XYZ file of C-alpha atoms in Angstrom:
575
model
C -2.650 18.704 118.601
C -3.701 15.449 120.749
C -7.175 15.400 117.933
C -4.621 15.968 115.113
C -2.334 13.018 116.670
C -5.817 11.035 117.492
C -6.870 11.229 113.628
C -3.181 10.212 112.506
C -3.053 7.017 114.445
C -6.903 6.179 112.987
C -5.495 6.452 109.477
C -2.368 4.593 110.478
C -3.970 1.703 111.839
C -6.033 1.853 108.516
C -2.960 1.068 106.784
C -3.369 -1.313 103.484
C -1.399 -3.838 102.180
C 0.730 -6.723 103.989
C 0.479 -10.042 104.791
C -3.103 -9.933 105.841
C -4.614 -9.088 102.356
C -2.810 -12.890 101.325
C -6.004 -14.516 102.146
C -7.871 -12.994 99.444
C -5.489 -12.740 96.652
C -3.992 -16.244 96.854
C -7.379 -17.457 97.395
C -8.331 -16.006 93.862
C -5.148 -16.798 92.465
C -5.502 -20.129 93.973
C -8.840 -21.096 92.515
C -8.562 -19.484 89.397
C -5.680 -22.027 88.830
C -7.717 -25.078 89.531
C -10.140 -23.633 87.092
C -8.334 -23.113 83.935
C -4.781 -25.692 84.197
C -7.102 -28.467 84.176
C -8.892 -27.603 80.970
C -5.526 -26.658 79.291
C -4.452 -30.278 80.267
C -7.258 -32.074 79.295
C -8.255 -29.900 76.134
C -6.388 -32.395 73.959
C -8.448 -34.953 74.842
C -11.742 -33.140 74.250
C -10.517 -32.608 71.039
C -9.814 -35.784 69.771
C -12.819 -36.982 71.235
C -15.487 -34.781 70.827
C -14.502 -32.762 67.947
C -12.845 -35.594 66.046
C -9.335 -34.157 65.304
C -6.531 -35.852 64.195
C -3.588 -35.718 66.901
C -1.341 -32.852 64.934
C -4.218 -30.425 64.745
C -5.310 -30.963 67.871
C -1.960 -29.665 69.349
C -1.683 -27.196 66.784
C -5.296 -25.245 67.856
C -4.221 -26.309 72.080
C -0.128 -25.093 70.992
C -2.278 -21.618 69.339
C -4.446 -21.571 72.511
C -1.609 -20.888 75.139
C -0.040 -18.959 72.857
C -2.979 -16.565 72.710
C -3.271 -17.061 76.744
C 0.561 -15.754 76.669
C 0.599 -13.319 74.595
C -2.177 -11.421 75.929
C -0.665 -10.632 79.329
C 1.885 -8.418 77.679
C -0.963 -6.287 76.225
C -2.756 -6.760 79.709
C 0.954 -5.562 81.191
C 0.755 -2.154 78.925
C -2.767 -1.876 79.899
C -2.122 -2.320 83.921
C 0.677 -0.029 84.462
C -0.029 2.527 81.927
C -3.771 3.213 81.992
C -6.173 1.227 84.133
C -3.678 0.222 86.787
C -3.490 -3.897 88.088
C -6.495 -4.135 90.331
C -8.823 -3.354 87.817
C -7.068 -5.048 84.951
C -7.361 -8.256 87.283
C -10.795 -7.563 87.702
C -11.696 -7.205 84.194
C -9.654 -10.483 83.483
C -11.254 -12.220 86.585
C -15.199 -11.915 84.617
C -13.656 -12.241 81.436
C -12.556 -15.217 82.527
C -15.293 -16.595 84.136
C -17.636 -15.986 80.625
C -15.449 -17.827 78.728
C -15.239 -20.877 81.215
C -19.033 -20.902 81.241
C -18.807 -20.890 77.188
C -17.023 -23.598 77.459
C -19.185 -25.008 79.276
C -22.135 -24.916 77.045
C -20.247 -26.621 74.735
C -20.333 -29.880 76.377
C -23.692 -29.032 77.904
C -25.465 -29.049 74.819
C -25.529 -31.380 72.360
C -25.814 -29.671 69.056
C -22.747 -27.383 69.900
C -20.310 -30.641 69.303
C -19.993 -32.792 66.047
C -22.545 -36.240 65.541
C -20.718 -39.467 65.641
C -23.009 -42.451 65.375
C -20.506 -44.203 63.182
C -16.918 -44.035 61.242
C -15.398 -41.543 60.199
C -17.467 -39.502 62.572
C -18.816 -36.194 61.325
C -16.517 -32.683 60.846
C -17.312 -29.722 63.301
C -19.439 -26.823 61.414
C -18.557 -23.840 61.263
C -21.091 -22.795 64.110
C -19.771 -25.071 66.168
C -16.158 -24.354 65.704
C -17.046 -20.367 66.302
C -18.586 -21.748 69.655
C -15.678 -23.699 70.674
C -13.201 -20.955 69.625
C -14.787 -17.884 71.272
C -14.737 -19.766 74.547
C -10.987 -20.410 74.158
C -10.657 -16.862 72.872
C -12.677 -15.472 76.169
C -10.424 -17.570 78.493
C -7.213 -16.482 76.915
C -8.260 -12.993 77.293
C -8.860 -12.888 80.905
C -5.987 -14.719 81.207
C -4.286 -11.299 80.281
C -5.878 -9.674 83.226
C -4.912 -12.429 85.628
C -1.177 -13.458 84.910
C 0.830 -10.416 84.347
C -0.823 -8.494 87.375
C -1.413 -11.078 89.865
C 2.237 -11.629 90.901
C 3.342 -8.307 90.883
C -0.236 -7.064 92.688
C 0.632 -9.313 95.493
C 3.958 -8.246 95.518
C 2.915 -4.916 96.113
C 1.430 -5.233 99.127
C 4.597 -6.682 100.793
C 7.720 -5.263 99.080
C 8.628 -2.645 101.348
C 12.296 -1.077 100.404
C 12.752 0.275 103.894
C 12.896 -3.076 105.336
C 16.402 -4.003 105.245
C 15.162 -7.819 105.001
C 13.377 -6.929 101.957
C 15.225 -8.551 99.292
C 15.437 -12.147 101.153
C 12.004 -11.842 101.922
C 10.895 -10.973 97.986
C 13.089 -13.964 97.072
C 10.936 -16.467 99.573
C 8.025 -14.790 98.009
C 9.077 -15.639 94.678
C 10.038 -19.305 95.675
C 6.647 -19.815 97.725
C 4.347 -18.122 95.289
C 5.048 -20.585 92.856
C 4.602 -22.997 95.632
C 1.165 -22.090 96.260
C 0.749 -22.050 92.156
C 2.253 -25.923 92.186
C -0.023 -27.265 94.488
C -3.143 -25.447 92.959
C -1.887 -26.690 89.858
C -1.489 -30.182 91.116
C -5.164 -30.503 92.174
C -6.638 -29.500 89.313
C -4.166 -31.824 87.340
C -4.776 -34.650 89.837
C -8.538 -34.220 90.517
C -10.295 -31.937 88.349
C -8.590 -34.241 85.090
C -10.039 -37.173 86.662
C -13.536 -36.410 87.301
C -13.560 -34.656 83.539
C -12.557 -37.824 82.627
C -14.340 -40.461 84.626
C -17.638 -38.011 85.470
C -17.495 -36.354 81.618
C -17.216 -33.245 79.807
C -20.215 -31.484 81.266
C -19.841 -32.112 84.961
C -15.858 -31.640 84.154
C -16.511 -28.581 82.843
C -19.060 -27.517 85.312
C -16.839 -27.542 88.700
C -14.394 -24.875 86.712
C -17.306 -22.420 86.558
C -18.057 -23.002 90.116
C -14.558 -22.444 91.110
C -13.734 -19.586 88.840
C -16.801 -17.797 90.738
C -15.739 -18.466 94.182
C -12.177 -16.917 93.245
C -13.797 -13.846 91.945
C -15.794 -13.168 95.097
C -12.961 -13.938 97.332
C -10.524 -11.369 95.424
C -13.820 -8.640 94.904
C -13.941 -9.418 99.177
C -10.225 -7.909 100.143
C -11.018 -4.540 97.806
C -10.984 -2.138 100.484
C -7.902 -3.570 102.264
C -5.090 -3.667 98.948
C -2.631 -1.497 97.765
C -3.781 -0.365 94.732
C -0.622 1.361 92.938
C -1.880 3.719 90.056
C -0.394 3.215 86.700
C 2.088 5.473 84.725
C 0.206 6.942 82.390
C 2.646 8.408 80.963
C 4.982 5.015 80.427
C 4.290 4.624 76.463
C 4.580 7.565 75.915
C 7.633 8.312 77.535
C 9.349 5.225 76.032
C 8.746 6.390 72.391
C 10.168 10.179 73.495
C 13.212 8.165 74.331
C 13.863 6.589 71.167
C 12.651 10.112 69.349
C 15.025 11.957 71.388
C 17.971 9.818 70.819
C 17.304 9.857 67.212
C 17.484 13.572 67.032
C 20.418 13.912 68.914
C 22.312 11.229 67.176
C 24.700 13.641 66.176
C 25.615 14.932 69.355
C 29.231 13.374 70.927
C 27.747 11.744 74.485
C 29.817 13.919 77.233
C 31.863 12.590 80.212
C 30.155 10.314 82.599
C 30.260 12.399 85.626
C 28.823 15.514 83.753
C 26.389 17.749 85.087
C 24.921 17.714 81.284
C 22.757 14.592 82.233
C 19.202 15.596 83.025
C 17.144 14.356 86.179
C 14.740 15.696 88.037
C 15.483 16.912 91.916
C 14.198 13.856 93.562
C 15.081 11.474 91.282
C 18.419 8.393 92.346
C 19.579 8.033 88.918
C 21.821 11.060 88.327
C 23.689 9.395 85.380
C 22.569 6.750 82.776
C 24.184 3.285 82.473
C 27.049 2.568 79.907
C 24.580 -0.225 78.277
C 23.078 1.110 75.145
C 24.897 3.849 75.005
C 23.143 5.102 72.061
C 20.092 6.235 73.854
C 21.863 8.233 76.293
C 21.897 10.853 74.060
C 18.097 10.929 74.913
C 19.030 13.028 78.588
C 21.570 15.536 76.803
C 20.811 19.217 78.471
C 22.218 20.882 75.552
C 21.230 24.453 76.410
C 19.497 24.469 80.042
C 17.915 28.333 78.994
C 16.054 26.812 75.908
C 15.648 23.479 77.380
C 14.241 23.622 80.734
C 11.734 25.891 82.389
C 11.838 28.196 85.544
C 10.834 24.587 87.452
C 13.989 22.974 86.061
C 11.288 21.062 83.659
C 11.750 20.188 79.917
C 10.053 22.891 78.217
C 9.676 20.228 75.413
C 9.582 16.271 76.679
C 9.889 15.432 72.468
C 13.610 17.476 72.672
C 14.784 15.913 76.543
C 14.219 13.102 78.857
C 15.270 12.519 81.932
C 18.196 9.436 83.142
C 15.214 7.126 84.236
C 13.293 7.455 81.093
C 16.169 6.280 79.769
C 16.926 3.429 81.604
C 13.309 2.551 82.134
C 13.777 1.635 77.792
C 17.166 0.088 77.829
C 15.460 -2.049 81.314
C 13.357 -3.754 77.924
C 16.274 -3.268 75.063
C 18.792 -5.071 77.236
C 16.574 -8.204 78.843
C 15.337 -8.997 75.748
C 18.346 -11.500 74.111
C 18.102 -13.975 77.244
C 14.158 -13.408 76.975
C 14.574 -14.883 73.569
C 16.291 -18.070 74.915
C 13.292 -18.866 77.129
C 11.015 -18.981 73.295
C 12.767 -22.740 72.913
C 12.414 -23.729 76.312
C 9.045 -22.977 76.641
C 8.680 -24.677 72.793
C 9.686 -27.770 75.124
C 8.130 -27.706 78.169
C 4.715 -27.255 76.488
C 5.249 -30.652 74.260
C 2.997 -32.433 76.710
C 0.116 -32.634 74.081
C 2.127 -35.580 72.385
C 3.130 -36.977 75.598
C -0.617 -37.305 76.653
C -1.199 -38.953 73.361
C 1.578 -41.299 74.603
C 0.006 -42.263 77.353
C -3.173 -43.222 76.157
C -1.892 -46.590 74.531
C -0.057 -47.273 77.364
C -0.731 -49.436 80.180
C -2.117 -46.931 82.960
C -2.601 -48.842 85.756
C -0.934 -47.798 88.507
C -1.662 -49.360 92.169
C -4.844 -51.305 90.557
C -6.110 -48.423 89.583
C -6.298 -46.937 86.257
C -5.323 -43.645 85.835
C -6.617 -41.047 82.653
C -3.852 -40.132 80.680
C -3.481 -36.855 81.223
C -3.124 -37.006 84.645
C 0.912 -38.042 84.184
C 1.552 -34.614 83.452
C 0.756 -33.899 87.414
C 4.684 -35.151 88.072
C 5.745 -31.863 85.951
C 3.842 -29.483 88.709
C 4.802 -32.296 91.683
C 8.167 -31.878 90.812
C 8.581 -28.118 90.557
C 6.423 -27.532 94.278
C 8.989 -30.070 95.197
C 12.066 -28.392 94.099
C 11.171 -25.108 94.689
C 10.190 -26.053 98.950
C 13.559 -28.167 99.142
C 15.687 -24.713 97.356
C 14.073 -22.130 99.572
C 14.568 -23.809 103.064
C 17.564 -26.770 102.712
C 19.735 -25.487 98.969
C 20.030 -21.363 99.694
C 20.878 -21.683 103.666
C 24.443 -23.902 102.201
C 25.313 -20.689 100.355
C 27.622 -18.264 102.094
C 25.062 -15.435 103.246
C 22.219 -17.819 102.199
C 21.772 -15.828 98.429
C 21.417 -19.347 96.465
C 21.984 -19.635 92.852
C 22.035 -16.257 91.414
C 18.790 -15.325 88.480
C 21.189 -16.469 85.399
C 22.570 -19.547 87.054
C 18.867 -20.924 87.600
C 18.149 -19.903 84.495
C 21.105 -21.743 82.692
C 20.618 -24.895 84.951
C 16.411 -24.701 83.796
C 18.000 -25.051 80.059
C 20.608 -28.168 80.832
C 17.875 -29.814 82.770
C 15.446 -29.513 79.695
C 17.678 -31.105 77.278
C 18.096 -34.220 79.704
C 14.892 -34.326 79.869
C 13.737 -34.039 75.791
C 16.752 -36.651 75.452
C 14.833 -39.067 77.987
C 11.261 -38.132 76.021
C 13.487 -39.543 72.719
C 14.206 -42.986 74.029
C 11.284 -43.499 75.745
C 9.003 -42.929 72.449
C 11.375 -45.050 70.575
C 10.883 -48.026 73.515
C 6.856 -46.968 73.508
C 7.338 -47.801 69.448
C 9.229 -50.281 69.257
C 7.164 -52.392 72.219
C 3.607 -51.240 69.777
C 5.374 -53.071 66.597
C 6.560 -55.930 68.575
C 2.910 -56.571 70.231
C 1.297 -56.290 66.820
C -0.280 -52.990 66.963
C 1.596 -51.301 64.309
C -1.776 -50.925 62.591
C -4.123 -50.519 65.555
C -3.009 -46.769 67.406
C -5.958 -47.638 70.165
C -3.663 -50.954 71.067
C -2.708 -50.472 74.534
C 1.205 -51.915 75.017
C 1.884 -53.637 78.430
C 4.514 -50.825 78.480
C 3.234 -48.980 82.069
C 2.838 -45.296 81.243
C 4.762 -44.741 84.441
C 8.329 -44.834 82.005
C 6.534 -41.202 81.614
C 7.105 -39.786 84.602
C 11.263 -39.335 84.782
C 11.146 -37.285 81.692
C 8.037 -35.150 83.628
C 9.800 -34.879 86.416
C 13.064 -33.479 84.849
C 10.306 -30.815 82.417
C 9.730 -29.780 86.565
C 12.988 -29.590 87.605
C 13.377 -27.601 84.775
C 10.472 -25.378 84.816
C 11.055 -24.077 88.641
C 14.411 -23.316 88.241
C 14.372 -21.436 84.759
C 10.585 -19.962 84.972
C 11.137 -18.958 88.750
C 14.943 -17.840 87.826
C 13.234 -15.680 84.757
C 10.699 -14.108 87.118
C 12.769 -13.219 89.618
C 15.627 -11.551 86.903
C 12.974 -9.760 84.810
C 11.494 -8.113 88.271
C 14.663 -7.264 89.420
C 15.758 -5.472 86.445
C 12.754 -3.175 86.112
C 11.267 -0.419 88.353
C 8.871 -1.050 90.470
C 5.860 0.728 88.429
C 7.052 -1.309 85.299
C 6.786 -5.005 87.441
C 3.741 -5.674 85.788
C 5.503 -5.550 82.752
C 8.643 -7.205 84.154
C 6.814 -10.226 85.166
C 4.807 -10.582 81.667
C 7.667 -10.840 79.623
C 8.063 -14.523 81.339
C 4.232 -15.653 79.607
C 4.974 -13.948 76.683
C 7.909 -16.250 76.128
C 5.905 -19.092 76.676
C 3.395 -17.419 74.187
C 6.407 -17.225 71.518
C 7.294 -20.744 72.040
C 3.481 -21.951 72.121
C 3.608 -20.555 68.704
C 7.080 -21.646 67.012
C 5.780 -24.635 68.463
C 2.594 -25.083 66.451
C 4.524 -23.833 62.972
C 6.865 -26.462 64.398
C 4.207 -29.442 64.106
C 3.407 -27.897 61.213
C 6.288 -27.545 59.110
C 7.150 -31.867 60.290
C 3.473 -32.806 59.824
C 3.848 -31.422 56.266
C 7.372 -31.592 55.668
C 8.054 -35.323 56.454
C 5.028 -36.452 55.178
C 5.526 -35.621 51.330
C 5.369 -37.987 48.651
C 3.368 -40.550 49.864
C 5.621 -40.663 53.233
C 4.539 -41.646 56.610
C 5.041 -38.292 58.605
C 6.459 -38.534 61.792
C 3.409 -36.961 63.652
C 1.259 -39.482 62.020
C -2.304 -39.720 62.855
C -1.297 -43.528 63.970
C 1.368 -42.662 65.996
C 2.969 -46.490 65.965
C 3.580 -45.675 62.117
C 4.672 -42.121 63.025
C 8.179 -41.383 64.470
C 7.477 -39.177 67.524
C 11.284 -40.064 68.671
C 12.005 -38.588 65.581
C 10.695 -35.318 66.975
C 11.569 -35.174 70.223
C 14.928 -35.878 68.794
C 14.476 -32.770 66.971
C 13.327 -30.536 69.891
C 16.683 -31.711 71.525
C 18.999 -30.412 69.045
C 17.274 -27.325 68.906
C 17.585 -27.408 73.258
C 21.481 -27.946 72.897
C 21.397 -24.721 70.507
C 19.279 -22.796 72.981
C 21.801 -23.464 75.553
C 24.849 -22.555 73.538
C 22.559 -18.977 73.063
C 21.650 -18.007 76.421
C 25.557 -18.858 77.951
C 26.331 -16.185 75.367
C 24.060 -14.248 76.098
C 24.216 -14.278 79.513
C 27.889 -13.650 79.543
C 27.053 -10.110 77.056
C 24.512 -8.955 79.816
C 27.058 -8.796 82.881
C 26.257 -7.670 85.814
C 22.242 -7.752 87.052
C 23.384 -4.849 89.867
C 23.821 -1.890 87.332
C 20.702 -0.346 89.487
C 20.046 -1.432 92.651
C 17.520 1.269 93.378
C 15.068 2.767 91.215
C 13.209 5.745 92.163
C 10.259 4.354 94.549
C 8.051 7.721 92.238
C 5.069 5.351 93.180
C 1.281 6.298 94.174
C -1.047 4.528 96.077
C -4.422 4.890 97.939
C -1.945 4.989 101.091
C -0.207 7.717 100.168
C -1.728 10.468 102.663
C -1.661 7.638 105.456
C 1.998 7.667 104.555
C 2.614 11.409 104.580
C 0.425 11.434 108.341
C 3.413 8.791 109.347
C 6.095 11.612 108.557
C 4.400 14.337 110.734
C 4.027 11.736 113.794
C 7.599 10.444 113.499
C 8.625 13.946 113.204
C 6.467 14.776 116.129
């Protein structure tokens, strides 16, 4: 007994997980940050200059860029929690990565990979060189699909402990101070890696990404043998399609009283009954004959013909998020308009405290803002609110939207006073004339795009997490990017459709190469009208969805490398 008891307290004090794996993950996460924001900030400019695009394409192949980096951590979601599981989805996404930073790398390394310019107009990329280019921003935006979807929800694995009855505050600080850690990652590498890109040039610029990008992948490869590594679902596509099959063929069946004993659910399973939300698929966990349905186990003989209450709700988790997902597509349309803005900045007058400051580091007030906000709502807003809960998911959410459309209104006059201060010094022909206008009239509208950002991002986060079980919070927390990878798209079409549409017959367009002929008010103007429409969308929505507490519990039907150190815990306490 004492060897038995002697061997249980070894594998206890073995234990994974907790605060002390932080080190290595936000260290990776950390690092891996620095790396790549600092090339998505600065890619505009290393288009215009070194591959010679005009200002509209530019931001159409950096607006198809994150779009590709967003949409891929949906597929990387599917991937994590239904095959490969997120440790070695991050993995994969952590070398990935790291190729396509080195890629990218070797495009400003050597000199034939870029387009000649000894003199006006310069020369066109080839085709070689544009396969170069793109297969490096292809690379990146696939390992990005291994990073962002698992990364949050990895590390929130090894803390989220439902037995704790301080769990939920202590997820919400995690949420707040996660993005924390992201905003001042984010800041140095908008801050300082921009800078020496800019001042120290593309190949040095690129070169300290590399270096970091490697040093994050040894730090998270270092904590291996001390995470919780929670094996996926298999089973998780699968079961969502039997769902929608099963439902389909019992669409004819009347859906019985809630409190029958007709639902089916396994024996250790919480949900006993499904929601009244999408009704429709409740017909999915009909028992209609238990002799011909289940076996002697009490398990579906067929899983095509009957699914269980959490299958069910595990679908309608997706089917009912997905209107008020929808509203983040224009908001994140918005918030990613900071191509133009950098544009903006570069014929302005950049000197700030005698010093003159690249262009594209501006944008640092968006992240400044957000780590900002986010440290003043966690420890001086929530503590004013009775029981210290804060804003609730939807109201952050809703306040995000409002926020952005002050913001995009601000962007409006603030081109048109950029403009009209261009024609007035003469430059209306010259778009490299700098204005005396200080590029500091930049930074309210950036700081309001933060504002905005960490309450509606961190508000969408924290509502798509709580709405899904835990095995699906891969998923959950994906569905966040892949918004931003909707509106990084309509965004480009967009640019495209005013580009085109504004510049017919002869017309100056309004996203005119020379942006002092352009009207860039004109389309900020634009992007607020479609902002007030957004808002209108999501306080419907929001008021369809109801109530976020439908389930408060989902079954905890989780495996992990700790599970026999967990089972040796139940014979000691019961010892």
């Amino acid at each position: 007994m004492l060897m038995e008891q002697k061997k249980a307290t070894q594998l206890v004090e073995r234990k994974k997980g907790g605060f002390r794996t932080m080190p290595f993950i936000i260290a990776n996460e950390t690092f891996e940050r620095v790396a790549n924001v600092g090339l998505h900030v600065n890619m505009i400019l290393y288009l215009l200059q070194e591959y010679h695009f005009d200002p509209a394409t530019a931001a159409i192949i950096v607006f198809l860029w994150n779009a590709m980096s967003n949409f891929m951590p949906i597929f990387g979601a599917f991937i994590s929690d239904s095959w490969l599981g997120r440790f070695r989805v991050i993995s994969l996404g952590t070398i990935i990565d790291l190729v396509g930073l080195v890629v990218l790398w070797l495009t400003a390394v050597i000199r034939s990979a870029r387009p000649e310019c000894h003199e006006e107009p310069c020369a066109n990329p080839t085709p070689f060189q544009l396969l170069f280019l793109f297969s490096s921003l292809a690379l990146m935006a696939l390992g990005a699909g291994g990073i962002r979807p698992c990364t949050l929800a990895f590390t929130a694995d090894q803390i989220n402990n439902p037995e704790n009855p301080k769990n939920e505050s202590t997820m919400k600080s995690f949420f707040n101070w996660y993005y924390v850690s992201v905003g001042i990652s984010v800041s140095i590498s908008v801050i300082f890696i921009v800078y020496i890109q800019v001042k120290e040039g593309w190949g040095v610029g690129f070169g300290i990404p590399v270096g970091l990008m490697s040093f994050s992948a040894i730090m998270f490869f270092s904590g291996s043998s001390l995470y919780i590594k929670v094996k996926p679902n298999k089973s998780l596509l699968t079961s969502l399609a039997q769902v929608i099959v099963v439902a389909w063929k019992n669409r004819h069946l009347p859906l019985p009283p809630k409190n029958s004993d007709t639902w089916y659910s396994t024996n250790h399973s919480n949900l006993l009954q499904p929601t009244d939300k999408v009704r429709f698929l409740n017909k999915a966990c009909i028992v209609k004959n238990r002799e011909k349905d289940l076996d002697s186990d009490e398990m579906p003989i067929d899983p095509w013909s009957l699914c269980t209450v959490r299958q069910v709700e595990e679908l309608k988790a997706i089917i009912k998020v997905l209107p008020i997902w929808s509203t983040g597509i224009i908001f994140a349309t918005t918030i990613s308009q900071q191509s133009f803005s950098v544009v903006q900045a570069v014929t302005m007058n950049k000197e700030v405290f005698h010093m003159d400051i690249p262009a594209t580091n501006f944008s640092a007030f968006i992240i400044l803002t957000l780590t900002v906000w986010v440290a003043i709502y966690d420890r001086i807003v929530v503590p004013l609110f009775p029981k210290g809960r804060g804003l609730t998911v939807k109201q952050r959410m809703g306040f995000g939207i409002v926020i952005s459309c002050l913001a995009t209104a601000v962007a409006v006059l603030v081109e048109r006073k950029r403009r009209n201060e261009a024609m007035r010094e003469g430059f209306i022909d010259n778009p490299k004339g700098v204005v005396k206008m200080s590029a500091m009239w930049l930074v309210p509208q950036y700081c309001l795009y933060g504002l905005a950002e960490g309450l509606n991002v961190i508000g969408q986060i924290e509502f798509y997490y709580s709405q899904f079980p835990r095995a699906m919070s891969s998923i959950a927390i994906s569905l966040c990017t892949f918004s931003f990878g909707v509106g990084n798209l309509v965004g480009s079409l967009i640019v495209k459709v005013v580009k085109d549409g504004t510049g017919k017959g002869g017309k100056t367009s309004w996203l005119a190469s020379n942006i002092n002929r352009g009207h860039y008010d004109y389309y900020y103007a634009l992007l607020l009208i479609l902002n007030l429409v957004n808002l209108l969308v999501f306080l419907a929505w929001s008021a369809a969805y109801g109530s976020t507490q439908d389930i408060q519990n989902w079954d905890q039907e989780l495996h992990t490398d700790i599970t026999p150190e967990k089972e040796m815990d139940n014979k000691l306490t019961k010892q």
